[in-house]
Each structure stands twice: as structure tokens, then as C-alpha cells.
PDB file of C-alpha atoms in Angstrom:
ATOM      1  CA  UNK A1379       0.000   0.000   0.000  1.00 82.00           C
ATOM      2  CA  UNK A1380       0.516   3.546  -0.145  1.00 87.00           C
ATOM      3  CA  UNK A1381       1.848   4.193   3.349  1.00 93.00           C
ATOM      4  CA  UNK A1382       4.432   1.240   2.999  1.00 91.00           C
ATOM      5  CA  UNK A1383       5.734   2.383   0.311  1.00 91.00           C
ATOM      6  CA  UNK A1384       6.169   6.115   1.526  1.00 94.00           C
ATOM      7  CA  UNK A1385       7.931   4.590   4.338  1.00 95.00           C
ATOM      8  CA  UNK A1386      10.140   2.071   2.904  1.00 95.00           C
ATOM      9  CA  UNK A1387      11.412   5.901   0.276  1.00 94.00           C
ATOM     10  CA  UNK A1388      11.373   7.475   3.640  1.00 96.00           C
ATOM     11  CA  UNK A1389      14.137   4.537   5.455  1.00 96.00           C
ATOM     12  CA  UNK A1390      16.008   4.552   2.149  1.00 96.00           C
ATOM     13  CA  UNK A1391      16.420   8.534   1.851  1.00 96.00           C
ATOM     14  CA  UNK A1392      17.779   8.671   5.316  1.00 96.00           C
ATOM     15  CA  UNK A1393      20.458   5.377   4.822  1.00 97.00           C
ATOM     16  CA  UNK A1394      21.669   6.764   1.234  1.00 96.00           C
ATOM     17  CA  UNK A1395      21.857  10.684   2.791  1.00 96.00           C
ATOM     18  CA  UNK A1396      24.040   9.015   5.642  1.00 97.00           C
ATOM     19  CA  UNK A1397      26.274   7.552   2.536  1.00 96.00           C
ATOM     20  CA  UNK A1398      27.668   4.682   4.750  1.00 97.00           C
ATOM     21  CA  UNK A1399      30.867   2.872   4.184  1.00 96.00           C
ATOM     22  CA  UNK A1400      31.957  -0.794   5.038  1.00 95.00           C
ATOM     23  CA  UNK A1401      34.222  -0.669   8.444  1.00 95.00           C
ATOM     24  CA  UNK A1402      33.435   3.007   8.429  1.00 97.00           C
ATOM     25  CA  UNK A1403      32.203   2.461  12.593  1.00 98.00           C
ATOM     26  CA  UNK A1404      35.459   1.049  13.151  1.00 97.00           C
ATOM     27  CA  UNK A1405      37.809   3.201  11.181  1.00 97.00           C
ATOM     28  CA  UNK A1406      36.423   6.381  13.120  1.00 98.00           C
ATOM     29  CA  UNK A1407      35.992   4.637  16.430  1.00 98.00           C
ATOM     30  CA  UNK A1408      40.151   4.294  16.208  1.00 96.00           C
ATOM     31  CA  UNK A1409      41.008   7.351  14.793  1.00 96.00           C
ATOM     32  CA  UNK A1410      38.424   9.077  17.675  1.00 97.00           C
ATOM     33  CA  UNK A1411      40.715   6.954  20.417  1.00 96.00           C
ATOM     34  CA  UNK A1412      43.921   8.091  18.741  1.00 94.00           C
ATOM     35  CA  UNK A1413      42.815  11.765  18.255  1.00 95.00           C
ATOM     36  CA  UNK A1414      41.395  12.083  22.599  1.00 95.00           C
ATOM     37  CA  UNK A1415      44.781  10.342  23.316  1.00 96.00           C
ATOM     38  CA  UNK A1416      47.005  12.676  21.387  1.00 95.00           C
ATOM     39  CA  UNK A1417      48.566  13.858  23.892  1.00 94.00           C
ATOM     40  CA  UNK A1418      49.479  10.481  25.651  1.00 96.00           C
ATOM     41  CA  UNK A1419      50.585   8.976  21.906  1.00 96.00           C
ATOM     42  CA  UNK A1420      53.212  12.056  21.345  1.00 96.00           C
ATOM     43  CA  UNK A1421      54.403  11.430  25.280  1.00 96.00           C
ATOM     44  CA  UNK A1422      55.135   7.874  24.290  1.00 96.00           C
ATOM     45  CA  UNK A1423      56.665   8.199  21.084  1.00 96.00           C
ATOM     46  CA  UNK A1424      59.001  11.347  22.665  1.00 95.00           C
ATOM     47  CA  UNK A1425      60.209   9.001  25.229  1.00 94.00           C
ATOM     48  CA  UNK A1426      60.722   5.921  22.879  1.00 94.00           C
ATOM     49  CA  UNK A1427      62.473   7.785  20.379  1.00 94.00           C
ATOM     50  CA  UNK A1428      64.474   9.655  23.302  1.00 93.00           C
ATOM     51  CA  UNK A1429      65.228   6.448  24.149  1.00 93.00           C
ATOM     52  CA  UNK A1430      66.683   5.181  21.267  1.00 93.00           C
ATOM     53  CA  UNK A1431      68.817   8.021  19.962  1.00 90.00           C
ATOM     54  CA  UNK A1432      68.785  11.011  22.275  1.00 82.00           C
ATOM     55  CA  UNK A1433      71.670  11.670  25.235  1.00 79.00           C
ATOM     56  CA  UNK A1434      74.850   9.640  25.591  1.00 76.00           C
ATOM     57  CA  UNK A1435      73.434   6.267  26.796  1.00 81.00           C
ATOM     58  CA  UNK A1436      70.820   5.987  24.133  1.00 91.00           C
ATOM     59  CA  UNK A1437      70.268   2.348  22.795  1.00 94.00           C
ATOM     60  CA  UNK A1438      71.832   3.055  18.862  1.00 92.00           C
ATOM     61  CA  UNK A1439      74.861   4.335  20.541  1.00 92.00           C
ATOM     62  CA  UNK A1440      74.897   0.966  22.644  1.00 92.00           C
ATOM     63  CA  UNK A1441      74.300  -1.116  20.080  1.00 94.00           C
ATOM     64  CA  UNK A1442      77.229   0.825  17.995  1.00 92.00           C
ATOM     65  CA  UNK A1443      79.406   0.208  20.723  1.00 94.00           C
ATOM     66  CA  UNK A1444      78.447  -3.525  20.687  1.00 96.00           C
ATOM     67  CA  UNK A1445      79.099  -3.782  16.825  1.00 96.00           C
ATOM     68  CA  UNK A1446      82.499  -2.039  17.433  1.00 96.00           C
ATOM     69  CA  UNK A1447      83.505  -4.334  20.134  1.00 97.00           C
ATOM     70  CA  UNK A1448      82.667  -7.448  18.244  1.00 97.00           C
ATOM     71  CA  UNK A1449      84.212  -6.453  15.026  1.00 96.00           C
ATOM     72  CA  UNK A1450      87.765  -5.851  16.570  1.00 96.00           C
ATOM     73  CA  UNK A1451      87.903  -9.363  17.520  1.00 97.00           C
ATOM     74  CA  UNK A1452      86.650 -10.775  14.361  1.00 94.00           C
ATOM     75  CA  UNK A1453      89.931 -11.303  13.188  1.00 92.00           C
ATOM     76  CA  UNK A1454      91.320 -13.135  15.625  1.00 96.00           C
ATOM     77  CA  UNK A1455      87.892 -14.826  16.692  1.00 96.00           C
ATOM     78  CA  UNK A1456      85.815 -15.604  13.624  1.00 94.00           C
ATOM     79  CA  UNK A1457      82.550 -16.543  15.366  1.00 94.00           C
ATOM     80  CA  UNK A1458      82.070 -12.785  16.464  1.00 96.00           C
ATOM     81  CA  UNK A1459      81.226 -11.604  12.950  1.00 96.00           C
ATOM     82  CA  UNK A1460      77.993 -13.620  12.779  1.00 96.00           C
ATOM     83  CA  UNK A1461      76.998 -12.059  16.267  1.00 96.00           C
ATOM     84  CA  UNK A1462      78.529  -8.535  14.757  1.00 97.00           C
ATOM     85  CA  UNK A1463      76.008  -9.288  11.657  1.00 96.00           C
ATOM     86  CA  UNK A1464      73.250 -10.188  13.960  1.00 97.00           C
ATOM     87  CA  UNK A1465      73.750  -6.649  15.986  1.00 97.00           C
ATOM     88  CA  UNK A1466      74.429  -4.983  12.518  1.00 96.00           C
ATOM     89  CA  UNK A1467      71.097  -5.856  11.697  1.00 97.00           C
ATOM     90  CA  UNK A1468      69.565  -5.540  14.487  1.00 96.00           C
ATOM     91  CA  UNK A1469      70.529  -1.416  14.899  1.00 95.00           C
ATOM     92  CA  UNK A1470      69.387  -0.837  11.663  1.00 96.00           C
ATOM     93  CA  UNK A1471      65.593  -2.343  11.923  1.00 96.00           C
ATOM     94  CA  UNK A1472      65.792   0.230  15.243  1.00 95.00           C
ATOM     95  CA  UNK A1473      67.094   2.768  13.337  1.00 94.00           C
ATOM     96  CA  UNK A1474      64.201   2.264  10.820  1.00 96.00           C
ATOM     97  CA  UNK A1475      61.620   1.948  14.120  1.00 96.00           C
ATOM     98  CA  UNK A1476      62.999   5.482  15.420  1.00 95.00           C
ATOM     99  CA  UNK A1477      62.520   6.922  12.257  1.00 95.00           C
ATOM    100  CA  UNK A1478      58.849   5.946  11.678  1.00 97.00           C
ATOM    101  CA  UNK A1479      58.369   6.666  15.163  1.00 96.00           C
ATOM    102  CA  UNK A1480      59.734  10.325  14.645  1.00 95.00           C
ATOM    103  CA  UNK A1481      57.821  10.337  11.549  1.00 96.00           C
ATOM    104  CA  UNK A1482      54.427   9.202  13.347  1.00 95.00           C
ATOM    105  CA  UNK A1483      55.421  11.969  16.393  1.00 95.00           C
ATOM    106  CA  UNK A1484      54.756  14.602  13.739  1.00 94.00           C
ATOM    107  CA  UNK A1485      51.698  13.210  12.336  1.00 92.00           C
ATOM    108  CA  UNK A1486      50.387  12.771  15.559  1.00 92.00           C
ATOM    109  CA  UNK A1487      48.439  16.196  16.459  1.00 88.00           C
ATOM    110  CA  UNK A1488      45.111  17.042  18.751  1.00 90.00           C
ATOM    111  CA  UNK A1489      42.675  18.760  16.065  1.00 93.00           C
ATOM    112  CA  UNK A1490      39.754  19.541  17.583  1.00 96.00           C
ATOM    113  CA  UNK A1491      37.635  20.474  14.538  1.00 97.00           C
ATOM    114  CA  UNK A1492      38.151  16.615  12.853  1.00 96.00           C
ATOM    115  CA  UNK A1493      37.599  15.417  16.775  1.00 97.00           C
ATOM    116  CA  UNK A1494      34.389  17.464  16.273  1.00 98.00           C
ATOM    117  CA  UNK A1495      33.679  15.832  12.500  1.00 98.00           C
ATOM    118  CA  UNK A1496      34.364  12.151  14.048  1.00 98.00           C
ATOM    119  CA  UNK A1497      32.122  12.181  16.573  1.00 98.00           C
ATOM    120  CA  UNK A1498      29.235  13.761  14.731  1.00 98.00           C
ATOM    121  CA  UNK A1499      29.388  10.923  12.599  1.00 98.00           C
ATOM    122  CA  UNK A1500      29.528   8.453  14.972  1.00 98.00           C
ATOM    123  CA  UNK A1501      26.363   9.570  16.637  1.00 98.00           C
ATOM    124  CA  UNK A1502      24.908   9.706  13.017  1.00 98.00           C
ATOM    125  CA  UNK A1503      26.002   6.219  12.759  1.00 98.00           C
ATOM    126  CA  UNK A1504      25.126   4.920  16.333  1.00 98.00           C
ATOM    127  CA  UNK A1505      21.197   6.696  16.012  1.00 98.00           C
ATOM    128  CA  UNK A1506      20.870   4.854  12.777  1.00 98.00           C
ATOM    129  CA  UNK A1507      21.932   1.563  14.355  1.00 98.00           C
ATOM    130  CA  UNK A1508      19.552   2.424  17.059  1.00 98.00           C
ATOM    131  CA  UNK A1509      16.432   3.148  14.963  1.00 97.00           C
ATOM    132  CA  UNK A1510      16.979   0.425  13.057  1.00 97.00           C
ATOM    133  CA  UNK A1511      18.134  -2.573  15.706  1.00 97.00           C
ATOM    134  CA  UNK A1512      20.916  -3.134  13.844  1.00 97.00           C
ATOM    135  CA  UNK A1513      24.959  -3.378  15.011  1.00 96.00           C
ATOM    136  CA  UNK A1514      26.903  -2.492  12.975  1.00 96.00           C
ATOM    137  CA  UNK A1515      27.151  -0.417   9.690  1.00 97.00           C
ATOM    138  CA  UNK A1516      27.109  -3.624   6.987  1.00 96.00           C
ATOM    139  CA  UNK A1517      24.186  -4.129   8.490  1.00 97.00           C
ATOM    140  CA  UNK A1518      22.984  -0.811   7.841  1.00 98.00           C
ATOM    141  CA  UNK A1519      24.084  -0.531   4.214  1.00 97.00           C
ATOM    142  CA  UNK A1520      22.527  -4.363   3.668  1.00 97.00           C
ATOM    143  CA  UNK A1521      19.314  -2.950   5.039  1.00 98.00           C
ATOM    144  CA  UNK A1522      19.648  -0.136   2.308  1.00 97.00           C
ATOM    145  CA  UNK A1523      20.077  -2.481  -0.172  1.00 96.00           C
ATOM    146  CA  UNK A1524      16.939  -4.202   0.758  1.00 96.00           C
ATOM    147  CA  UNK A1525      14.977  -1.750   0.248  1.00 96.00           C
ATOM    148  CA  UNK A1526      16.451  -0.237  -3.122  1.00 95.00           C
ATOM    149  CA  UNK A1527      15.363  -3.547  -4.309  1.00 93.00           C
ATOM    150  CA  UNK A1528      11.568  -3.577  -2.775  1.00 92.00           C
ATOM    151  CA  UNK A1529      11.357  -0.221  -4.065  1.00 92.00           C
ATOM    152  CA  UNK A1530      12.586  -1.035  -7.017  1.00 89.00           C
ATOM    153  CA  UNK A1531      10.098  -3.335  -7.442  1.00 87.00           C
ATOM    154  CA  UNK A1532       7.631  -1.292  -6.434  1.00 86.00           C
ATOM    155  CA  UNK A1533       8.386   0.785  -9.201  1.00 84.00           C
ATOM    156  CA  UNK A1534       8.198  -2.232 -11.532  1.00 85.00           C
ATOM    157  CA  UNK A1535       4.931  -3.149 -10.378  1.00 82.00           C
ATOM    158  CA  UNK A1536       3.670   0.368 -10.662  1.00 78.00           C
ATOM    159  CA  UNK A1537       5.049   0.478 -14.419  1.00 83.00           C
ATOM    160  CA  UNK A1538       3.857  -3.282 -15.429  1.00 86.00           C
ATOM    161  CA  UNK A1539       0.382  -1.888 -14.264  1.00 88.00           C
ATOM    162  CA  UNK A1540       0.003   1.017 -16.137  1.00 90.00           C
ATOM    163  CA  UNK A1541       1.147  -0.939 -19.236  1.00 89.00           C
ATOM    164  CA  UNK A1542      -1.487  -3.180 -18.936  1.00 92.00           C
ATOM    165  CA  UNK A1543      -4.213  -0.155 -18.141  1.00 93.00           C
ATOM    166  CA  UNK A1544      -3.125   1.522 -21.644  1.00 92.00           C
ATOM    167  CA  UNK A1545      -3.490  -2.436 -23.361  1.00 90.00           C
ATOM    168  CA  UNK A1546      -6.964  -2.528 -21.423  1.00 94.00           C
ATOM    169  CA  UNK A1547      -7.890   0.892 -22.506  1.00 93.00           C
ATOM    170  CA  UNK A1548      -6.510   0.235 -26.164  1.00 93.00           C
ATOM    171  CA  UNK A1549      -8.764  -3.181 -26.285  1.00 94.00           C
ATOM    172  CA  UNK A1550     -11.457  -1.547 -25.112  1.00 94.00           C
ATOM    173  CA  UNK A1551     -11.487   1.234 -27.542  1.00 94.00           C
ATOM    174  CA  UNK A1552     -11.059  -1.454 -30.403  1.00 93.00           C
ATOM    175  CA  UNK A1553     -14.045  -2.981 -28.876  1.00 93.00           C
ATOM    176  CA  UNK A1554     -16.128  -0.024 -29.180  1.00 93.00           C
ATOM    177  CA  UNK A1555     -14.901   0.687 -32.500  1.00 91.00           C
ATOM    178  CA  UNK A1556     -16.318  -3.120 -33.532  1.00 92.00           C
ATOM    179  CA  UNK A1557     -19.545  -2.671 -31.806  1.00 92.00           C
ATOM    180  CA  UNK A1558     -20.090   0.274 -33.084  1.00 90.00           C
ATOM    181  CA  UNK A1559     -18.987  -0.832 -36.913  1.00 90.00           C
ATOM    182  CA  UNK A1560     -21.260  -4.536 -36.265  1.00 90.00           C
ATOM    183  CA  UNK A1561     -24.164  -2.708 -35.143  1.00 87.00           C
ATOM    184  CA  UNK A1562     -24.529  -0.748 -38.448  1.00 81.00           C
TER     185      UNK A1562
END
């Protein structure tokens, strides 16, 4: 009926205006953490990367001193340079890791304006899950889908119908048109 049908265009306009995305909930859920922890993120990365390259006793300085100490015996003891290749190694994946943590450090920043964007579309999300019992957003965007394809039909049945009006009309008209010529 009528009413259905106005309701079913109603759910759909609201889900497509909303213009959900698979793992959408999740992807701003994290970046919503990481954004109210900013603060406590740069702290950690500061100290980590402090920790591997900043004053005296930092850990790459360590590890260089290891290196050095086990290549001057590699000549006399050939073992060490399989340990020296092993510490080698090892300093440059933390070399690397102090790097992309420097590099995450700056990309790292408290914006209050995306905070602001994140969470308005998390309650748009989480109202939509409520209205429409559902959990999570592929559940949402299935529901759409559903309902493209009633309405859809809907709009096939509404076509197929006034098809067959205009063939009832057209027979009808030839049917006068006999009468009319069989009665003279």
C-alpha cells in the first residue's frame, strides 16, 4: 500500500543521505581513540624515540658500541662476525623503528575540529543503528540495499500496471470501434 511504500522511500532517503561505508564504525571509532589520546601517543613516542637516539646512553649508541667491540675481535675470533652481523642488523631495523616513530610523532596532532567531525558521525552512525536494531554499519548498508530492491520493485509493479491499463484501454477502444462498426 501507499503508506508502505512512503515509508520504505522514507528509510532509504535517510540510509543513502548518511552515505555509509563498510568498516566506516570502526575506522572512526580508532582514529576518535587516537585523536582524545594525542597527547598520551606524542608522550610515548618522545620518550621511545628519546630512548633510542637522544643523550649519551641511548640504545643506537649501545648497540654501535656492541658492533664495534665485536668487530675488533673478528679477526682473531671468527665466530664474532655472525653475532657482529646479527647486531648490525639488528641497529638498523631500530634505526628504521625510530625513524617511523619520529615520523608518526609529527603526524600525531590534537585537532579539535576533525575530533568534532568524528564524533558527529559516529552519533549519526550509532542513532541509525539504534532506529533500526541493527549493530553495525554492513548491516545498515545491507538494510539499504533491501529496500532499493523492494522499491525497485515497487516501481516495476507500478510500471507493469500502467502498461497493462493503456493495453486494457486500447482493447477496449477497439471494442467499441467493432460494436459500433457490427451494429450498423
Amino acid at each position: 500500500n501507499k503508506e508502505e511504500e512512503d515509508y520504505l522511500r522514507f528509510q532509504h532517503a535517510g540510509l543513502s543521505e548518511a552515505d555509509l561505508e563498510e568498516e566506516e564504525q570502526e575506522r572512526l571509532e580508532a582514529e576518535l581513540e587516537a585523536i582524545t589520546h594525542s597527547e598520551e601517543i606524542k608522550s610515548g613516542l618522545f620518550s621511545a624515540t628519546s630512548l633510542l637516539s637522544g643523550d649519551d646512553s641511548n640504545v643506537e649508541s649501545l648497540l654501535r658500541s656492541v658492533l664495534e667491540s665485536l668487530r675488533s675481535v673478528e679477526r682473531v675470533f671468527p665466530d664474532a662476525a655472525a653475532l657482529a652481523g646479527r647486531v648490525e642488523s639488528a641497529y638498523i631495523d631500530l634505526k628504521d623503528v625510530r625513524a617511523e616513530a619520529e615520523g608518526l610523532f609529527e603526524a600525531v596532532d590534537f585537532d579539535p575540529e576533525r575530533q568534532q567531525v568524528v564524533e558527529d558521525r559516529l552519533s549519526l552512525i550509532y542513532d541509525l543503528e539504534k532506529k533500526h536494531s541493527l549493530a553495525t554499519v554492513g548491516e545498515l548498508i545491507e538494510l539499504r540495499e533491501n529496500i532499493r530492491r523492494k522499491l525497485e520493485n515497487i516501481d516495476s509493479l507500478d510500471e507493469q500496471i500502467t502498461a497493462l491499463e493503456n493495453d486494457v484501454a486500447a482493447a477496449r477502444h477497439t471494442m467499441l470501434d467493432t460494436a459500433a462498426a457490427l451494429s450498423k
